[in-house]
């Protein structure tokens, strides 16, 4: 294999709807020889299993303790925030932004929209466009612009599974992500991440990140599918923020 992946920046725990504890994920990451892991549970607006505001300090303390216990790995408190508004609003209140070491952002369907208008434009229309004659290109551009606005408003480091769940313009997103130093994810769990998407995005000079998106500790550090896609697209390790030459 050409790449070694040194960090997993997208793992879930019981704090959202993962199966393990933070320490379970950390243990597996150490066994895999990773230098860094981020706990990136679903944003506060996720219906049913989003992070709870009251858990954040508890998670921070737990991570601090684990960083002392396992000095050989860097454990980050992250969040997989959700896009909730056309104006780029994500589901992290401003006063919580600084509580995280790393902010990821993605689009998920079971999320509280910012307003009725956002519900209609961002959630309902995208869902209906799968089987109704709605202007798909307009939606695609609208979705992409909302993500670009979010990158301008928040210190987002990674866009998770771009193009999953809603359609986006990969070229346009990649162009703006490159400008802002935001990495696009090659998600090893989602089957729809394609070589084609990576090829389009890489032409814009954007950086990538390969993550497991593990919802169970046993899947932490499982990058297999992501590495396959990256190699098929012809990515070099320098283009992947968490890769080095094997
Ligand atoms: Zn996700
Ligand atoms: Zn996820």
GROMACS .gro file of C-alpha atoms and ligand atoms in nm:
model
  248
    1UNK     CA    1   0.000   0.000   0.000
    2UNK     CA    2   0.127   0.342  -0.094
    3UNK     CA    3  -0.015   0.549   0.193
    4UNK     CA    4  -0.009   0.518   0.566
    5UNK     CA    5  -0.294   0.706   0.736
    6UNK     CA    6  -0.176   0.858   1.063
    7UNK     CA    7  -0.497   1.003   1.207
    8UNK     CA    8  -0.870   0.934   1.214
    9UNK     CA    9  -1.054   1.265   1.244
   10UNK     CA   10  -1.407   1.130   1.217
   11UNK     CA   11  -1.522   0.877   1.479
   12UNK     CA   12  -1.849   0.854   1.672
   13UNK     CA   13  -1.919   0.743   2.028
   14UNK     CA   14  -2.217   0.688   2.253
   15UNK     CA   15  -2.239   1.064   2.296
   16UNK     CA   16  -2.426   1.057   1.963
   17UNK     CA   17  -2.518   0.723   1.811
   18UNK     CA   18  -2.188   0.537   1.810
   19UNK     CA   19  -2.156   0.215   2.007
   20UNK     CA   20  -1.842   0.269   2.214
   21UNK     CA   21  -1.692   0.509   2.466
   22UNK     CA   22  -1.426   0.768   2.388
   23UNK     CA   23  -1.165   0.541   2.550
   24UNK     CA   24  -1.280   0.242   2.339
   25UNK     CA   25  -1.212   0.445   2.023
   26UNK     CA   26  -0.877   0.569   2.155
   27UNK     CA   27  -0.761   0.218   2.240
   28UNK     CA   28  -0.832   0.091   1.890
   29UNK     CA   29  -0.665   0.396   1.737
   30UNK     CA   30  -0.350   0.325   1.942
   31UNK     CA   31  -0.355  -0.040   1.840
   32UNK     CA   32  -0.367   0.076   1.478
   33UNK     CA   33  -0.064   0.295   1.542
   34UNK     CA   34  -0.245   0.625   1.481
   35UNK     CA   35  -0.087   0.944   1.610
   36UNK     CA   36  -0.414   1.131   1.645
   37UNK     CA   37  -0.788   1.069   1.675
   38UNK     CA   38  -1.083   1.306   1.685
   39UNK     CA   39  -1.409   1.227   1.856
   40UNK     CA   40  -1.655   1.385   1.614
   41UNK     CA   41  -2.009   1.314   1.724
   42UNK     CA   42  -2.315   1.456   1.550
   43UNK     CA   43  -2.400   1.824   1.591
   44UNK     CA   44  -2.648   1.957   1.846
   45UNK     CA   45  -2.926   1.992   1.589
   46UNK     CA   46  -2.934   1.628   1.488
   47UNK     CA   47  -3.276   1.493   1.579
   48UNK     CA   48  -3.259   1.197   1.816
   49UNK     CA   49  -2.886   1.158   1.857
   50UNK     CA   50  -2.714   1.495   1.837
   51UNK     CA   51  -2.463   1.596   2.104
   52UNK     CA   52  -2.612   1.736   2.426
   53UNK     CA   53  -2.486   2.073   2.548
   54UNK     CA   54  -2.453   1.935   2.900
   55UNK     CA   55  -2.211   1.663   2.782
   56UNK     CA   56  -1.947   1.890   2.633
   57UNK     CA   57  -1.760   1.971   2.955
   58UNK     CA   58  -1.776   1.606   3.055
   59UNK     CA   59  -1.628   1.503   2.719
   60UNK     CA   60  -1.357   1.766   2.751
   61UNK     CA   61  -1.258   1.634   3.096
   62UNK     CA   62  -1.261   1.278   2.972
   63UNK     CA   63  -1.039   1.367   2.676
   64UNK     CA   64  -0.800   1.560   2.898
   65UNK     CA   65  -0.768   1.257   3.127
   66UNK     CA   66  -0.713   1.021   2.833
   67UNK     CA   67  -0.451   1.248   2.679
   68UNK     CA   68  -0.257   1.216   3.006
   69UNK     CA   69  -0.312   0.843   3.026
   70UNK     CA   70  -0.205   0.783   2.662
   71UNK     CA   71   0.068   1.036   2.582
   72UNK     CA   72   0.151   0.853   2.258
   73UNK     CA   73  -0.170   0.969   2.088
   74UNK     CA   74  -0.325   1.311   2.044
   75UNK     CA   75  -0.698   1.300   2.124
   76UNK     CA   76  -0.912   1.585   1.992
   77UNK     CA   77  -1.261   1.693   2.085
   78UNK     CA   78  -1.435   1.740   1.753
   79UNK     CA   79  -1.790   1.764   1.624
   80UNK     CA   80  -1.958   1.668   1.297
   81UNK     CA   81  -2.175   1.976   1.270
   82UNK     CA   82  -2.472   2.006   1.037
   83UNK     CA   83  -2.553   2.262   0.775
   84UNK     CA   84  -2.894   2.402   0.878
   85UNK     CA   85  -2.941   2.720   0.675
   86UNK     CA   86  -2.898   2.856   0.324
   87UNK     CA   87  -2.695   3.139   0.477
   88UNK     CA   88  -2.436   2.883   0.588
   89UNK     CA   89  -2.553   2.852   0.948
   90UNK     CA   90  -2.440   2.532   1.120
   91UNK     CA   91  -2.581   2.379   1.438
   92UNK     CA   92  -2.317   2.508   1.680
   93UNK     CA   93  -2.408   2.824   1.875
   94UNK     CA   94  -2.132   3.084   1.861
   95UNK     CA   95  -2.047   3.043   2.230
   96UNK     CA   96  -1.967   2.674   2.171
   97UNK     CA   97  -1.737   2.717   1.872
   98UNK     CA   98  -1.422   2.753   2.085
   99UNK     CA   99  -1.501   2.444   2.288
  100UNK     CA  100  -1.389   2.216   2.005
  101UNK     CA  101  -1.040   2.133   1.884
  102UNK     CA  102  -1.167   2.053   1.536
  103UNK     CA  103  -1.494   2.129   1.357
  104UNK     CA  104  -1.621   1.909   1.076
  105UNK     CA  105  -1.932   1.990   0.878
  106UNK     CA  106  -2.162   1.775   0.670
  107UNK     CA  107  -2.517   1.757   0.550
  108UNK     CA  108  -2.757   1.518   0.725
  109UNK     CA  109  -3.129   1.483   0.678
  110UNK     CA  110  -3.262   1.432   1.032
  111UNK     CA  111  -3.171   1.780   1.148
  112UNK     CA  112  -3.362   2.083   1.280
  113UNK     CA  113  -3.350   2.348   1.004
  114UNK     CA  114  -3.282   2.711   1.090
  115UNK     CA  115  -3.625   2.829   0.968
  116UNK     CA  116  -3.926   2.713   0.771
  117UNK     CA  117  -3.772   2.862   0.457
  118UNK     CA  118  -3.450   2.666   0.512
  119UNK     CA  119  -3.654   2.354   0.582
  120UNK     CA  120  -3.825   2.393   0.247
  121UNK     CA  121  -3.523   2.487   0.038
  122UNK     CA  122  -3.253   2.274   0.197
  123UNK     CA  123  -3.435   1.970   0.328
  124UNK     CA  124  -3.775   1.920   0.164
  125UNK     CA  125  -3.687   2.018  -0.193
  126UNK     CA  126  -3.370   1.809  -0.193
  127UNK     CA  127  -3.567   1.509  -0.072
  128UNK     CA  128  -3.847   1.562  -0.325
  129UNK     CA  129  -3.606   1.622  -0.612
  130UNK     CA  130  -3.532   1.250  -0.612
  131UNK     CA  131  -3.873   1.178  -0.762
  132UNK     CA  132  -4.033   1.510  -0.863
  133UNK     CA  133  -3.940   1.737  -1.156
  134UNK     CA  134  -3.767   2.004  -0.948
  135UNK     CA  135  -3.486   2.215  -1.096
  136UNK     CA  136  -3.197   1.994  -0.985
  137UNK     CA  137  -2.922   2.222  -1.110
  138UNK     CA  138  -3.065   2.516  -0.915
  139UNK     CA  139  -3.078   2.303  -0.599
  140UNK     CA  140  -2.726   2.179  -0.656
  141UNK     CA  141  -2.592   2.534  -0.681
  142UNK     CA  142  -2.799   2.647  -0.383
  143UNK     CA  143  -2.667   2.357  -0.171
  144UNK     CA  144  -2.310   2.431  -0.276
  145UNK     CA  145  -2.341   2.804  -0.201
  146UNK     CA  146  -2.475   2.727   0.149
  147UNK     CA  147  -2.170   2.509   0.219
  148UNK     CA  148  -1.934   2.774   0.085
  149UNK     CA  149  -2.098   3.034   0.310
  150UNK     CA  150  -2.055   2.803   0.611
  151UNK     CA  151  -1.681   2.776   0.537
  152UNK     CA  152  -1.665   3.154   0.539
  153UNK     CA  153  -1.846   3.189   0.871
  154UNK     CA  154  -1.693   2.915   1.086
  155UNK     CA  155  -1.346   2.764   1.144
  156UNK     CA  156  -1.441   2.442   0.965
  157UNK     CA  157  -1.148   2.209   0.894
  158UNK     CA  158  -1.321   1.923   0.712
  159UNK     CA  159  -1.631   1.879   0.496
  160UNK     CA  160  -1.758   1.528   0.564
  161UNK     CA  161  -1.879   1.303   0.281
  162UNK     CA  162  -1.937   1.587   0.027
  163UNK     CA  163  -2.221   1.512  -0.210
  164UNK     CA  164  -2.377   1.251   0.014
  165UNK     CA  165  -2.740   1.306   0.107
  166UNK     CA  166  -2.761   1.624  -0.103
  167UNK     CA  167  -2.618   1.705  -0.441
  168UNK     CA  168  -2.328   1.949  -0.461
  169UNK     CA  169  -2.105   2.095  -0.727
  170UNK     CA  170  -1.776   1.922  -0.644
  171UNK     CA  171  -1.564   2.153  -0.857
  172UNK     CA  172  -1.708   2.470  -0.702
  173UNK     CA  173  -1.693   2.335  -0.346
  174UNK     CA  174  -1.333   2.218  -0.395
  175UNK     CA  175  -1.228   2.555  -0.536
  176UNK     CA  176  -1.355   2.741  -0.228
  177UNK     CA  177  -1.236   2.475   0.017
  178UNK     CA  178  -0.886   2.503  -0.133
  179UNK     CA  179  -0.892   2.880  -0.086
  180UNK     CA  180  -0.993   2.845   0.280
  181UNK     CA  181  -0.767   2.550   0.363
  182UNK     CA  182  -1.062   2.319   0.430
  183UNK     CA  183  -1.009   1.950   0.353
  184UNK     CA  184  -1.265   1.741   0.167
  185UNK     CA  185  -1.327   1.401   0.313
  186UNK     CA  186  -1.291   1.067   0.145
  187UNK     CA  187  -1.521   0.877   0.375
  188UNK     CA  188  -1.433   0.509   0.407
  189UNK     CA  189  -1.782   0.413   0.528
  190UNK     CA  190  -2.009   0.574   0.272
  191UNK     CA  191  -2.035   0.363  -0.041
  192UNK     CA  192  -2.118   0.657  -0.269
  193UNK     CA  193  -1.780   0.833  -0.243
  194UNK     CA  194  -1.652   0.803  -0.595
  195UNK     CA  195  -1.320   0.819  -0.773
  196UNK     CA  196  -1.486   1.064  -1.013
  197UNK     CA  197  -1.562   1.312  -0.732
  198UNK     CA  198  -1.201   1.302  -0.613
  199UNK     CA  199  -1.070   1.353  -0.966
  200UNK     CA  200  -1.289   1.660  -1.018
  201UNK     CA  201  -1.202   1.808  -0.678
  202UNK     CA  202  -0.826   1.743  -0.694
  203UNK     CA  203  -0.794   1.959  -1.006
  204UNK     CA  204  -0.882   2.259  -0.787
  205UNK     CA  205  -0.580   2.199  -0.564
  206UNK     CA  206  -0.787   2.109  -0.258
  207UNK     CA  207  -0.656   1.887   0.024
  208UNK     CA  208  -0.827   1.564   0.119
  209UNK     CA  209  -0.864   1.366   0.439
  210UNK     CA  210  -0.941   0.995   0.466
  211UNK     CA  211  -1.161   0.911   0.764
  212UNK     CA  212  -1.332   0.596   0.890
  213UNK     CA  213  -1.657   0.759   1.014
  214UNK     CA  214  -1.658   0.468   1.260
  215UNK     CA  215  -1.980   0.423   1.457
  216UNK     CA  216  -1.831   0.122   1.637
  217UNK     CA  217  -1.486   0.107   1.802
  218UNK     CA  218  -1.390  -0.194   1.588
  219UNK     CA  219  -1.411   0.027   1.278
  220UNK     CA  220  -1.182   0.304   1.404
  221UNK     CA  221  -0.884   0.332   1.171
  222UNK     CA  222  -1.049   0.124   0.899
  223UNK     CA  223  -0.951   0.334   0.598
  224UNK     CA  224  -0.951   0.056   0.343
  225UNK     CA  225  -1.222   0.184   0.108
  226UNK     CA  226  -1.095   0.543   0.132
  227UNK     CA  227  -0.741   0.445   0.042
  228UNK     CA  228  -0.869   0.247  -0.255
  229UNK     CA  229  -1.054   0.553  -0.387
  230UNK     CA  230  -0.759   0.786  -0.325
  231UNK     CA  231  -0.520   0.554  -0.506
  232UNK     CA  232  -0.757   0.499  -0.797
  233UNK     CA  233  -0.787   0.877  -0.837
  234UNK     CA  234  -0.407   0.908  -0.832
  235UNK     CA  235  -0.376   1.120  -0.517
  236UNK     CA  236  -0.029   1.165  -0.372
  237UNK     CA  237   0.020   1.149   0.008
  238UNK     CA  238   0.100   1.524   0.013
  239UNK     CA  239  -0.256   1.592  -0.104
  240UNK     CA  240  -0.402   1.407   0.197
  241UNK     CA  241  -0.367   1.586   0.530
  242UNK     CA  242  -0.353   1.263   0.735
  243UNK     CA  243  -0.139   1.049   0.505
  244UNK     CA  244   0.228   0.977   0.470
  245UNK     CA  245   0.426   0.766   0.228
  246UNK     CA  246   0.420   0.403   0.343
  247LIG    ZN1  247  -2.203   1.211   0.851
  248LIG    ZN1  248  -2.017   1.072   1.084
   0.00000   0.00000   0.00000
